[in-house]
mmCIF file of C-alpha atoms in Angstrom:
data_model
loop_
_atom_site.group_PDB
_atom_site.id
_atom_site.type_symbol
_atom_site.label_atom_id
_atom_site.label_comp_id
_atom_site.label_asym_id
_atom_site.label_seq_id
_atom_site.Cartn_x
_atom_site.Cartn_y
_atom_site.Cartn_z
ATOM 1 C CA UNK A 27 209.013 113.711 131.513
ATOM 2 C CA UNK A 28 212.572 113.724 130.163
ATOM 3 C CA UNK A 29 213.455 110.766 132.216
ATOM 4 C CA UNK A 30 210.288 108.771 132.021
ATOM 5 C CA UNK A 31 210.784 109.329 127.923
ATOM 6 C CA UNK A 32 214.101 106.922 127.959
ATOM 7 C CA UNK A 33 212.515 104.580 129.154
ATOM 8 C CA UNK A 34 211.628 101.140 126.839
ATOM 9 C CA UNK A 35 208.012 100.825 125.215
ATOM 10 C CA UNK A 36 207.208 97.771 127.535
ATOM 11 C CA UNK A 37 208.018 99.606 130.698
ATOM 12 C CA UNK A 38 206.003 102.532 130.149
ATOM 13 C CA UNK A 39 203.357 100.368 129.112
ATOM 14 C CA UNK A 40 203.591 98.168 132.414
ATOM 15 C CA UNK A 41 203.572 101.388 134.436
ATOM 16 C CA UNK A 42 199.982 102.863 132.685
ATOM 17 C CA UNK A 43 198.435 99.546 132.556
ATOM 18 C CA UNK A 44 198.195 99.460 136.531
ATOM 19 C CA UNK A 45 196.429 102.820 136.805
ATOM 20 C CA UNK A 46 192.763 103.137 137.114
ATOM 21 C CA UNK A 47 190.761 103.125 133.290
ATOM 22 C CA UNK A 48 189.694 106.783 133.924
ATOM 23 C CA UNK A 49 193.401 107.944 134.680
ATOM 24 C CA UNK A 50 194.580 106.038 131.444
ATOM 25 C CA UNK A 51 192.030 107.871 129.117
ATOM 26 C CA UNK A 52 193.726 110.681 130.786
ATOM 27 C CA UNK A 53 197.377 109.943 130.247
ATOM 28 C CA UNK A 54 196.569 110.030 126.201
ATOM 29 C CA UNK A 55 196.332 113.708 126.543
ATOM 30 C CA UNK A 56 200.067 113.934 128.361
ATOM 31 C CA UNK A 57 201.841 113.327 125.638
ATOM 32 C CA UNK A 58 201.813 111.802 121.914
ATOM 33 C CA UNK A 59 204.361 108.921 122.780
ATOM 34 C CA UNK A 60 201.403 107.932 126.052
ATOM 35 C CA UNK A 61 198.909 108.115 123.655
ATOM 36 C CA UNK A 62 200.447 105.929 120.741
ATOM 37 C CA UNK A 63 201.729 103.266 123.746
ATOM 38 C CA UNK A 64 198.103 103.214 124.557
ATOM 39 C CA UNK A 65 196.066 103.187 121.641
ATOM 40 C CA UNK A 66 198.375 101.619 119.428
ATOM 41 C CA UNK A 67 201.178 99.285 121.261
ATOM 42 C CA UNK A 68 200.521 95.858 120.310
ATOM 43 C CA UNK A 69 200.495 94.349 124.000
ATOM 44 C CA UNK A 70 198.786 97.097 126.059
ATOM 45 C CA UNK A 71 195.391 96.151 126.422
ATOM 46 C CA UNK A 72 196.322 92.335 127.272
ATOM 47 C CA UNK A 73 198.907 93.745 130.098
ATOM 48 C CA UNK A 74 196.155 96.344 131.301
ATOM 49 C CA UNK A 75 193.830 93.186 131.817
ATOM 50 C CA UNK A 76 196.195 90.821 133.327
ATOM 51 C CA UNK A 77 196.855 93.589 136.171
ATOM 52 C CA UNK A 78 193.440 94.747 136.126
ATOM 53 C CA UNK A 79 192.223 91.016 137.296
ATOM 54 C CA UNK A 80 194.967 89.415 138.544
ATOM 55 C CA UNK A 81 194.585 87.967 142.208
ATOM 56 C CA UNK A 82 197.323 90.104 143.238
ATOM 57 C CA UNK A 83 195.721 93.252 142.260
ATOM 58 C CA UNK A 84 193.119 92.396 144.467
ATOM 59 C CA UNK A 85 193.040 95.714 146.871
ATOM 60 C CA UNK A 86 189.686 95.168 148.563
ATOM 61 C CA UNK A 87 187.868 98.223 146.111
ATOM 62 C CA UNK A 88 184.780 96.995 145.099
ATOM 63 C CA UNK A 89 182.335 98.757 142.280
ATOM 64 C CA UNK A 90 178.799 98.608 141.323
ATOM 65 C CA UNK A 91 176.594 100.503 138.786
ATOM 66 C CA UNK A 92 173.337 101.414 140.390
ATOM 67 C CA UNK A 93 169.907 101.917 138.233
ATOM 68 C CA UNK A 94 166.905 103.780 140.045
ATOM 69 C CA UNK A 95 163.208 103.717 138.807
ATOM 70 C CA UNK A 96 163.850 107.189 136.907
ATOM 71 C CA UNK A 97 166.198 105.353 134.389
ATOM 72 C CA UNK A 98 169.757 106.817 136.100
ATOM 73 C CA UNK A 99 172.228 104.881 136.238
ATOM 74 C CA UNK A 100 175.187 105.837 138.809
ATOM 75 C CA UNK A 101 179.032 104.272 139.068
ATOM 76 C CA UNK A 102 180.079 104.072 142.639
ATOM 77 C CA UNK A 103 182.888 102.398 144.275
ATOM 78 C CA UNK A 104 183.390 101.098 147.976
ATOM 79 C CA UNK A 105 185.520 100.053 150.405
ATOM 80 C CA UNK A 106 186.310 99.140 153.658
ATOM 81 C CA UNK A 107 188.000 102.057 154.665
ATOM 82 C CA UNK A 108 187.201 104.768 152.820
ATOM 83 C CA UNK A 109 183.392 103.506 152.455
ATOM 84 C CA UNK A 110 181.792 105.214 149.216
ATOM 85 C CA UNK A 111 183.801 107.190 146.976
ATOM 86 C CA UNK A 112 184.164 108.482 143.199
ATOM 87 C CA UNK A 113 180.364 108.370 142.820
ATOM 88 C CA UNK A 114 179.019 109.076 138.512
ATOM 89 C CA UNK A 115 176.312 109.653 137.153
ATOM 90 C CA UNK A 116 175.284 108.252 133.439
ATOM 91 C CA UNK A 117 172.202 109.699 132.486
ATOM 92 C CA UNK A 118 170.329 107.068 130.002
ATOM 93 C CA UNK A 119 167.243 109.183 129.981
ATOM 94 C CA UNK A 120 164.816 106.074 129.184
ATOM 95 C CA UNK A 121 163.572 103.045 130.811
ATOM 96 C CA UNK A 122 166.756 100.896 129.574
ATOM 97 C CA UNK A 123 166.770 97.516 130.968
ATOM 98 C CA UNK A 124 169.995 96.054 132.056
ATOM 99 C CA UNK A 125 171.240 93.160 131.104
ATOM 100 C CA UNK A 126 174.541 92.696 132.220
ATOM 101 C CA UNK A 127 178.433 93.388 132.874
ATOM 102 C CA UNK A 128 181.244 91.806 131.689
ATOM 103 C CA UNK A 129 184.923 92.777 131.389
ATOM 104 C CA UNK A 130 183.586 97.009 131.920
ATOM 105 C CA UNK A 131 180.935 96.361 128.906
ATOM 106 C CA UNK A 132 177.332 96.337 129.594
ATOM 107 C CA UNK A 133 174.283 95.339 127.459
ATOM 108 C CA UNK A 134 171.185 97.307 127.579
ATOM 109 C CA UNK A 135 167.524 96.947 126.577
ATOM 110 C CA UNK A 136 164.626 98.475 125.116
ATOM 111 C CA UNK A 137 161.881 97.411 123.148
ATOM 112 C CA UNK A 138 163.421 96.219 119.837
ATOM 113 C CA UNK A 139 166.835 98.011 120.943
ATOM 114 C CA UNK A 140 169.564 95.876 122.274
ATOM 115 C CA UNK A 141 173.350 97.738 122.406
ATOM 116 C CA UNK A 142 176.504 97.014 124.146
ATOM 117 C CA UNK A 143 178.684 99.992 125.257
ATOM 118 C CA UNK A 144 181.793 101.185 127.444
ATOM 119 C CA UNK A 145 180.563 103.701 129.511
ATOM 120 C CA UNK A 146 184.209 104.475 130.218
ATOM 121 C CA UNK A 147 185.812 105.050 126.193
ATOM 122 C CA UNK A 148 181.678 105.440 125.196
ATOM 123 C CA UNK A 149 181.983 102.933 122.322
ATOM 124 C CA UNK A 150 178.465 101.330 121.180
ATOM 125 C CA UNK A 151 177.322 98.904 118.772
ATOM 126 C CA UNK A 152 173.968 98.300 118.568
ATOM 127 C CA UNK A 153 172.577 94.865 117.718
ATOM 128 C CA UNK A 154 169.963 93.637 115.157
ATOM 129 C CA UNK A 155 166.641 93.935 116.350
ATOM 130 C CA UNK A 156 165.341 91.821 118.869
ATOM 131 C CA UNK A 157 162.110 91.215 120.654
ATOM 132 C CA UNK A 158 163.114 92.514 123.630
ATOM 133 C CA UNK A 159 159.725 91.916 125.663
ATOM 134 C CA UNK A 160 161.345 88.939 126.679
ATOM 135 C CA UNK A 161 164.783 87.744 128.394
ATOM 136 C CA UNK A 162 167.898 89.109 127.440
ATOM 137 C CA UNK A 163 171.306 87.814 128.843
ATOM 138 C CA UNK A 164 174.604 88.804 128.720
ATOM 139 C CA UNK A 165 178.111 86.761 128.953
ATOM 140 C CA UNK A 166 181.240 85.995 128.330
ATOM 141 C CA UNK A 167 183.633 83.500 126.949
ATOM 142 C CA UNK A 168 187.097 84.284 128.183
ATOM 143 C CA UNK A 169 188.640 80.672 125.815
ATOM 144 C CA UNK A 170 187.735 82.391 122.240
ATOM 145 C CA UNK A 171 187.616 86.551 124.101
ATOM 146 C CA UNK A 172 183.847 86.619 122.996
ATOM 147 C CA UNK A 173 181.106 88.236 124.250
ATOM 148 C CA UNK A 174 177.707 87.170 123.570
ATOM 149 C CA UNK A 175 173.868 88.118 123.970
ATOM 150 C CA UNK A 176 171.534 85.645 124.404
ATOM 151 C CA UNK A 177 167.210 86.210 123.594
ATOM 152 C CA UNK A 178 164.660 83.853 124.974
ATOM 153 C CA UNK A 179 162.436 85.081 122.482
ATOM 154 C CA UNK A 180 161.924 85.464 119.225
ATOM 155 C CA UNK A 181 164.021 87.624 117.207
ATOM 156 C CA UNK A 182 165.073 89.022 113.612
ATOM 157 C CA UNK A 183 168.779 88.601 112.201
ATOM 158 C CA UNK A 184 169.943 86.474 115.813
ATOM 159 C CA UNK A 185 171.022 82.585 115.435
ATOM 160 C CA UNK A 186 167.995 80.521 116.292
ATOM 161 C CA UNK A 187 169.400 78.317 118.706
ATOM 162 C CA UNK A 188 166.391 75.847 119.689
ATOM 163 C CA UNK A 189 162.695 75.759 121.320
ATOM 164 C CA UNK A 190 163.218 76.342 125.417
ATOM 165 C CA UNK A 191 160.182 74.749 126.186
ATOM 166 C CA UNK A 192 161.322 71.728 125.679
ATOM 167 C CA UNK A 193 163.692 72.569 128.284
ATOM 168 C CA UNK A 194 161.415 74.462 130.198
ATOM 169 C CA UNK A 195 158.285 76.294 131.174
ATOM 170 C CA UNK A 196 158.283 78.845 133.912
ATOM 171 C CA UNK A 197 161.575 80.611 133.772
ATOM 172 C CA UNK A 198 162.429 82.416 136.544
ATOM 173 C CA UNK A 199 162.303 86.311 135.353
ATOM 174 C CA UNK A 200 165.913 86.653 134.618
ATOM 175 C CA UNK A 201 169.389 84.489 134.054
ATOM 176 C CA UNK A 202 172.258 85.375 135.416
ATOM 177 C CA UNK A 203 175.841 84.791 134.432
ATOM 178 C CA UNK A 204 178.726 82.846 135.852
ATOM 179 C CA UNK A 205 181.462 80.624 134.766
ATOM 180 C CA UNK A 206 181.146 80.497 130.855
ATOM 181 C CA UNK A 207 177.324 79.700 131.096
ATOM 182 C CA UNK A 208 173.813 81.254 132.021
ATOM 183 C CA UNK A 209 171.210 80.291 134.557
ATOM 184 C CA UNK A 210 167.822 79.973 134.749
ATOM 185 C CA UNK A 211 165.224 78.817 137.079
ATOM 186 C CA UNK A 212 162.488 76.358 136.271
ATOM 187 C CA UNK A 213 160.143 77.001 138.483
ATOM 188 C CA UNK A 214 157.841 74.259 137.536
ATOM 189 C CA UNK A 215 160.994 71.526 137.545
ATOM 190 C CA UNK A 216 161.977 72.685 140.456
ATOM 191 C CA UNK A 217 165.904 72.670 138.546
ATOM 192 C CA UNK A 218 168.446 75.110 137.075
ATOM 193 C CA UNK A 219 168.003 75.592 133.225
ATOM 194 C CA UNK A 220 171.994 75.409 132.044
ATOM 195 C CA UNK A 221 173.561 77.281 128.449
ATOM 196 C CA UNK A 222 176.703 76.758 128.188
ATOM 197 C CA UNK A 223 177.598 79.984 126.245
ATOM 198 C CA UNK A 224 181.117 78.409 124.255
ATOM 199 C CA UNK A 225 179.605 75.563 122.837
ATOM 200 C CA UNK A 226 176.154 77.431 122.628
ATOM 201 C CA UNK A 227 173.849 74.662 124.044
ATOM 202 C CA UNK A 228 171.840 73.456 127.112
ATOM 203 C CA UNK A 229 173.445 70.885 129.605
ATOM 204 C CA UNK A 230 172.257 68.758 132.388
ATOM 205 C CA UNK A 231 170.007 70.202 134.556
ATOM 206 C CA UNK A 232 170.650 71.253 138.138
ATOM 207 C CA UNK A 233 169.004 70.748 141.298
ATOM 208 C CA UNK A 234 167.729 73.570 143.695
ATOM 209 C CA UNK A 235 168.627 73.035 147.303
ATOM 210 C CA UNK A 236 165.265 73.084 148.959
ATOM 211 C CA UNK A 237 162.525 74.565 149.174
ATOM 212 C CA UNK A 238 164.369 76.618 146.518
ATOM 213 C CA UNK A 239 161.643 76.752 143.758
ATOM 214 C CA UNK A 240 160.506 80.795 144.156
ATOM 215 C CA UNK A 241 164.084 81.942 145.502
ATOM 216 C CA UNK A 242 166.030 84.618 144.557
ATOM 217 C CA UNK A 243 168.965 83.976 142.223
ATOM 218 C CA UNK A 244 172.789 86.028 141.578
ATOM 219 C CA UNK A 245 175.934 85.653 141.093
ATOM 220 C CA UNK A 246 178.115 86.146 144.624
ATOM 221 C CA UNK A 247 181.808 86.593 143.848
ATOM 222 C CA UNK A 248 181.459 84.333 140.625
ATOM 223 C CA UNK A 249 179.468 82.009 142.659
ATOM 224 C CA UNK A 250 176.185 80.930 142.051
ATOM 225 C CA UNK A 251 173.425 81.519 145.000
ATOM 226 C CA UNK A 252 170.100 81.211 145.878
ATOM 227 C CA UNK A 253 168.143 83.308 148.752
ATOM 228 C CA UNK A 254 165.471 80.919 149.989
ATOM 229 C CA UNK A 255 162.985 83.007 151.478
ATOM 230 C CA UNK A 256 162.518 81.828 155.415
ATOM 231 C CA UNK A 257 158.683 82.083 156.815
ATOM 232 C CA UNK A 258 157.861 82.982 160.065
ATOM 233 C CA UNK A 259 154.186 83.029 161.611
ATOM 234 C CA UNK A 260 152.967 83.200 157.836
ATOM 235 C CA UNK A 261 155.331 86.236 157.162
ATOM 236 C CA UNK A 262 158.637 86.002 154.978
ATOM 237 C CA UNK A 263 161.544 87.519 157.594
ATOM 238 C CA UNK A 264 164.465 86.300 156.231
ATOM 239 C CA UNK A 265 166.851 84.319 153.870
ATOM 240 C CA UNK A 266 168.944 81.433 153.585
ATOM 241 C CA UNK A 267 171.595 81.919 151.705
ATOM 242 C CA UNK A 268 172.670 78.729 149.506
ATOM 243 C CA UNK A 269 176.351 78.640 147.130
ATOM 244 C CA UNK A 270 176.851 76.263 144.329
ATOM 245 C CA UNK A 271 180.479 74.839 145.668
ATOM 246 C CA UNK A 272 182.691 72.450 144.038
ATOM 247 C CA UNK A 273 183.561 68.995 145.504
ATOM 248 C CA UNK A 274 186.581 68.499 143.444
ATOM 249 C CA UNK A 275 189.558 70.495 143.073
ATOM 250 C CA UNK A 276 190.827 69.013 139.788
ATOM 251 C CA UNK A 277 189.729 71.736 137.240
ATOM 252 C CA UNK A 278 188.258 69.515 134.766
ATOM 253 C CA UNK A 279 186.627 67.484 136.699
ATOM 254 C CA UNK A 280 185.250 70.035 139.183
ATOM 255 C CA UNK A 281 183.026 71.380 136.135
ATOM 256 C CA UNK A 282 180.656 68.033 135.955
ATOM 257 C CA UNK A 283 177.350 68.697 137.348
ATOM 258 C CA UNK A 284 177.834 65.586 139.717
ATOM 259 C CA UNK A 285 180.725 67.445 141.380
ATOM 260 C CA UNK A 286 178.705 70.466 142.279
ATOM 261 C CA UNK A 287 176.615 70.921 145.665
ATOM 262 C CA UNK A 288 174.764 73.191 147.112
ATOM 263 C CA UNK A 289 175.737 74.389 150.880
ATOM 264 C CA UNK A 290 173.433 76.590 152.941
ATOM 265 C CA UNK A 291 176.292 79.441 154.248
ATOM 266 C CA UNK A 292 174.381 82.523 156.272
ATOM 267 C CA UNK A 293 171.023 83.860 156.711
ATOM 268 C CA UNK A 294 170.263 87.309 156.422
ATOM 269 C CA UNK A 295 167.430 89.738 155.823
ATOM 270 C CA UNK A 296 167.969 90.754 152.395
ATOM 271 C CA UNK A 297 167.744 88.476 148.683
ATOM 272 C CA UNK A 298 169.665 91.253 146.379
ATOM 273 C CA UNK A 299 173.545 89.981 146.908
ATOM 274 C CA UNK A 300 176.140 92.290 145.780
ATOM 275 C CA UNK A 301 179.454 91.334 147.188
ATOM 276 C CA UNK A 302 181.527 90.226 150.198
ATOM 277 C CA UNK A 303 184.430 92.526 150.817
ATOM 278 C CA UNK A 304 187.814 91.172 152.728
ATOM 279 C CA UNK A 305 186.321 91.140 156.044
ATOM 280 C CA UNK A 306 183.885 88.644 154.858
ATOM 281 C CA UNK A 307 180.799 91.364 155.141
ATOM 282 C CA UNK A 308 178.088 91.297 152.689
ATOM 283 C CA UNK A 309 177.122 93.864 150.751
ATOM 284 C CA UNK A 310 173.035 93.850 149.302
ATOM 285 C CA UNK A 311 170.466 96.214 148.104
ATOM 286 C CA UNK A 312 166.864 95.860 149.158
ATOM 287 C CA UNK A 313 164.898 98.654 147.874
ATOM 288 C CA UNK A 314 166.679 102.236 148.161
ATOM 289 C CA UNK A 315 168.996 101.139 150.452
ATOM 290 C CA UNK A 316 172.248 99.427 150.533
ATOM 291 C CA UNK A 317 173.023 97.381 153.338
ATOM 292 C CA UNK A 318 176.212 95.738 155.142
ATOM 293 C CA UNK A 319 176.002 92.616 156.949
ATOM 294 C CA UNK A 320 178.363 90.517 159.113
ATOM 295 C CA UNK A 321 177.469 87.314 157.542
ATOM 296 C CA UNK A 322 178.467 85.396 161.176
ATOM 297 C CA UNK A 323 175.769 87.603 162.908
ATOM 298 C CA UNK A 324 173.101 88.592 160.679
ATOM 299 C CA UNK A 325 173.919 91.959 161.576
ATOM 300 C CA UNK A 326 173.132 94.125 159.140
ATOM 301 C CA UNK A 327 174.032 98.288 158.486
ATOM 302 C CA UNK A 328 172.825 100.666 155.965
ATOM 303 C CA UNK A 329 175.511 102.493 154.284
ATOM 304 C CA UNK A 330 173.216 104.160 151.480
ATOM 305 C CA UNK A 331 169.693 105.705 151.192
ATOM 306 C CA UNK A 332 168.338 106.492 148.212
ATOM 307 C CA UNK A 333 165.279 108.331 147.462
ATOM 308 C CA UNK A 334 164.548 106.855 144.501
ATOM 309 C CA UNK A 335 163.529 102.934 144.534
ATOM 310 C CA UNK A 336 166.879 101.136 143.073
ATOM 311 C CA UNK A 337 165.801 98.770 140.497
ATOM 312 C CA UNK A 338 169.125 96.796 140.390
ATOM 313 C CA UNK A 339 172.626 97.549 141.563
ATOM 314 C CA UNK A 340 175.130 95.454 139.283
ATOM 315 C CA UNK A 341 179.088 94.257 140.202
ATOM 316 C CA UNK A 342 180.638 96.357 137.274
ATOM 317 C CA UNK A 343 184.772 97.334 136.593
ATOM 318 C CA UNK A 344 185.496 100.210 134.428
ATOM 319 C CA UNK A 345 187.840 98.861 131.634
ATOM 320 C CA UNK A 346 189.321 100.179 128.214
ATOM 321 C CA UNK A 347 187.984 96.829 126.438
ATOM 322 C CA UNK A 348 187.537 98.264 122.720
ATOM 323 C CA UNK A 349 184.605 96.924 121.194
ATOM 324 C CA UNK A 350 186.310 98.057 117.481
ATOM 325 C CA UNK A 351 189.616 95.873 118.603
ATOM 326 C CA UNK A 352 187.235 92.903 119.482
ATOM 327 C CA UNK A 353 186.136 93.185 114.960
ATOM 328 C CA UNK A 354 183.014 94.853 115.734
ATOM 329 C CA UNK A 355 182.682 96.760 112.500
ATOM 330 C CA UNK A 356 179.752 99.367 112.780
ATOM 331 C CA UNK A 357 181.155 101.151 116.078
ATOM 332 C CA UNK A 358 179.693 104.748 117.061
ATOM 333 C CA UNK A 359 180.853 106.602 119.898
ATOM 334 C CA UNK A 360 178.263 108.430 122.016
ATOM 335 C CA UNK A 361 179.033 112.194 122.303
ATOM 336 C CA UNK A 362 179.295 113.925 125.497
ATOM 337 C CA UNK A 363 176.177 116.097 126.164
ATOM 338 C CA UNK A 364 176.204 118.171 129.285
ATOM 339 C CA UNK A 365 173.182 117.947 131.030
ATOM 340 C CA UNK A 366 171.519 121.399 132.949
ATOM 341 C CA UNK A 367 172.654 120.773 136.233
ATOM 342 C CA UNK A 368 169.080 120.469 138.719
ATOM 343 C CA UNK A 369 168.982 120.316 142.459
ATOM 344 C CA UNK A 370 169.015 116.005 142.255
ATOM 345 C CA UNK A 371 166.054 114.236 144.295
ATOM 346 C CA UNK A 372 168.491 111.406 145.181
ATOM 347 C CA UNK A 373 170.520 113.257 148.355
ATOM 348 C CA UNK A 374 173.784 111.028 149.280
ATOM 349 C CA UNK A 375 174.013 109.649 152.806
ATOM 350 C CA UNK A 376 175.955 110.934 155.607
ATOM 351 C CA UNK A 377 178.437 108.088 154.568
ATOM 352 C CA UNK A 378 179.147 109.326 151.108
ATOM 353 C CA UNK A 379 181.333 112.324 150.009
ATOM 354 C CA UNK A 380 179.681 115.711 150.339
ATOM 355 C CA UNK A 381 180.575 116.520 146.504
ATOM 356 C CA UNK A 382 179.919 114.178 143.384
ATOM 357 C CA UNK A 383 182.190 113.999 140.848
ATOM 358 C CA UNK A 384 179.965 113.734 138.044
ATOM 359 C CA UNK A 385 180.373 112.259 134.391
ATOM 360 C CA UNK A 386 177.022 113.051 132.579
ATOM 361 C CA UNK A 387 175.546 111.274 129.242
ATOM 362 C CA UNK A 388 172.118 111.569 127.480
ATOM 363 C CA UNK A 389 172.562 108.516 126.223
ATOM 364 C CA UNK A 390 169.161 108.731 124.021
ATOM 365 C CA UNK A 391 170.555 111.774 122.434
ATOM 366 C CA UNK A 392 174.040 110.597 122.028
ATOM 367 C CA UNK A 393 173.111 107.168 120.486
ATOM 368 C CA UNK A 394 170.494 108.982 118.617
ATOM 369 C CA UNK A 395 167.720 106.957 119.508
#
């Protein structure tokens, strides 16, 4: 420590900024000079994100946060060669719904409750009420560092921003999130429903590939797809898999719709697309299980079992984004309640680690709803 103390301010900081968010929350407790460089140094957070997402950084780890029917969320990571690893548990104790992850902050739902939180630093801000019986999406604009929820709905205290019916009727049950704007399927158009979340307003529609109308929708490595269900003797068996690719590589004008096309890349037996790791595998989650698949055979290879049905496993980085240094003003923090520890119902696979390290909130108790 003697040594490591002479060294400059923007050293130190470049050395902590490349360790995992956990081990940084960590590190403040070494030392008062670590905790000042993190929680006070004027550059820290914007180096911790520029190595955090930088291509370079890029070592193949890929993480997820996992929601089963009894309202658990889990944080699990994965890779290639170690397979499942540092699995957590965050106990939300109530049927939240989830509405996305940006940047390590998620948005969650409940009836007229809408929040935003860290899981990692357990920062919260909960949002004027909203009528959450209807869509709620989650995004962000990386040009002005804003993040933003969006209702299709009606709502008290939010920015009316237009009727959708004019720009649609049968939404597909959920948008998702990619590029700086959200996505919808009209069902009855047979087109994508476009809000472009910067300048907060609807563009020109997009096409489906075919047959398209009732697929499945995500986001595959920032890439929009569609899982077009495949029907054989009167049974669905399978899916294509179609990506919204760009024809241009000139930046600006690879963003015009008339740029964009769709291309039909693999079929496989699952719709729920989480990831492809460096291999080019895919990772998915039908049901309780999660799957591997070698995209070039169809091949697919359960890595996970649950015993609990999964209702949505979500691409998710654990990050020390602050929402207090974003000028949220009415932050809480949630407050660590240990939970009795019970023989769980959800048994890991052969796969995973034989112990859990596990990270336990009541999140109902601790937000105090």
């Amino acid at each position: 420590m003697d040594y490591i103390k002479t060294l400059p301010a923007e050293i130190t900081v470049n050395i902590l900024s490349r360790l995992p968010a956990e081990l940084i929350l960590e590190c403040k407790s070494v030392s008062k000079s670590w905790n000042r460089l993190i929680s006070h140094h004027r550059s820290f957070n914007q180096v911790y994100l520029h190595h955090l997402f930088h291509p370079c950084a890029d070592s193949g780890k890929l993480s997820f946060l996992s929601l089963n029917e009894i309202g658990r969320f889990h944080y699990f990571e994965y890779n290639e060669s170690t397979k499942f690893q540092k699995t957590r548990r965050v106990n939300m104790n109530c049927p939240f719904r989830f509405a996305g992850s940006c940047n390590g902050l998620i948005c969650v739902a409940q009836e007229s409750f809408v929040c935003i939180c860290n899981p990692i630093t357990r920062e919260y801000v909960v949002l004027p009420e909203f009528n959450t019986g209807s869509d709620i999406n989650f995004g962000y604009v990386s040009s002005t560092n804003e993040y933003k929820v969006v209702g299709v709905g009606s709502g008290k205290g939010w920015r009316n921003l237009g009727d959708l019916k004019s720009h649609g009727l049968l939404l597909s049950y959920r948008g998702v999130f990619t590029n700086g704007a959200l996505y919808w399927i009209d069902r009855g158009s047979k087109v994508f429903i476009i809000f472009e979340l910067a300048e907060e307003k609807f563009c020109e529609n997009l096409k489906l590939p075919p047959s398209a109308a009732n697929g499945g929708i995500g986001v595959l490595d920032g890439i929009l797809y569609v899982a077009v269900g495949v029907v054989v003797d009167g049974v669905e068996r399978c899916f294509d898999i179609w990506v919204l690719k760009q024809k241009s590589v000139n930046h600006e004008a690879s963003e015009q719709q008339g740029l964009q096309s769709w291309s039909k890349e693999f079929r496989i037996g699952d719709k729920e697309l989480l990831a492809v790791t460096k291999s080019g595998a895919v990772l998915t989650w039908p049901d309780k299980y999660i799957n591997i698949y070698d995209a070039k055979t169809s091949t697919p290879r359960r890595l996970v079992k649950s015993k609990n049905h999964l209702d949505g496993v979500y691409p998710h980085r654990n990050t020390l984004v602050s929402l207090k240094e974003l000028g949220e003003e009415d932050i809480k923090v949630m407050k660590s309640i240990e939970i009795e520890e019970t023989k769980s119902s959800e048994q890991p696979s052969k796969q995973l680690p034989q112990h859990f390290q596990h990270k336990k909130f009541n999140f109902k108790k601790a937000c105090g709803i």
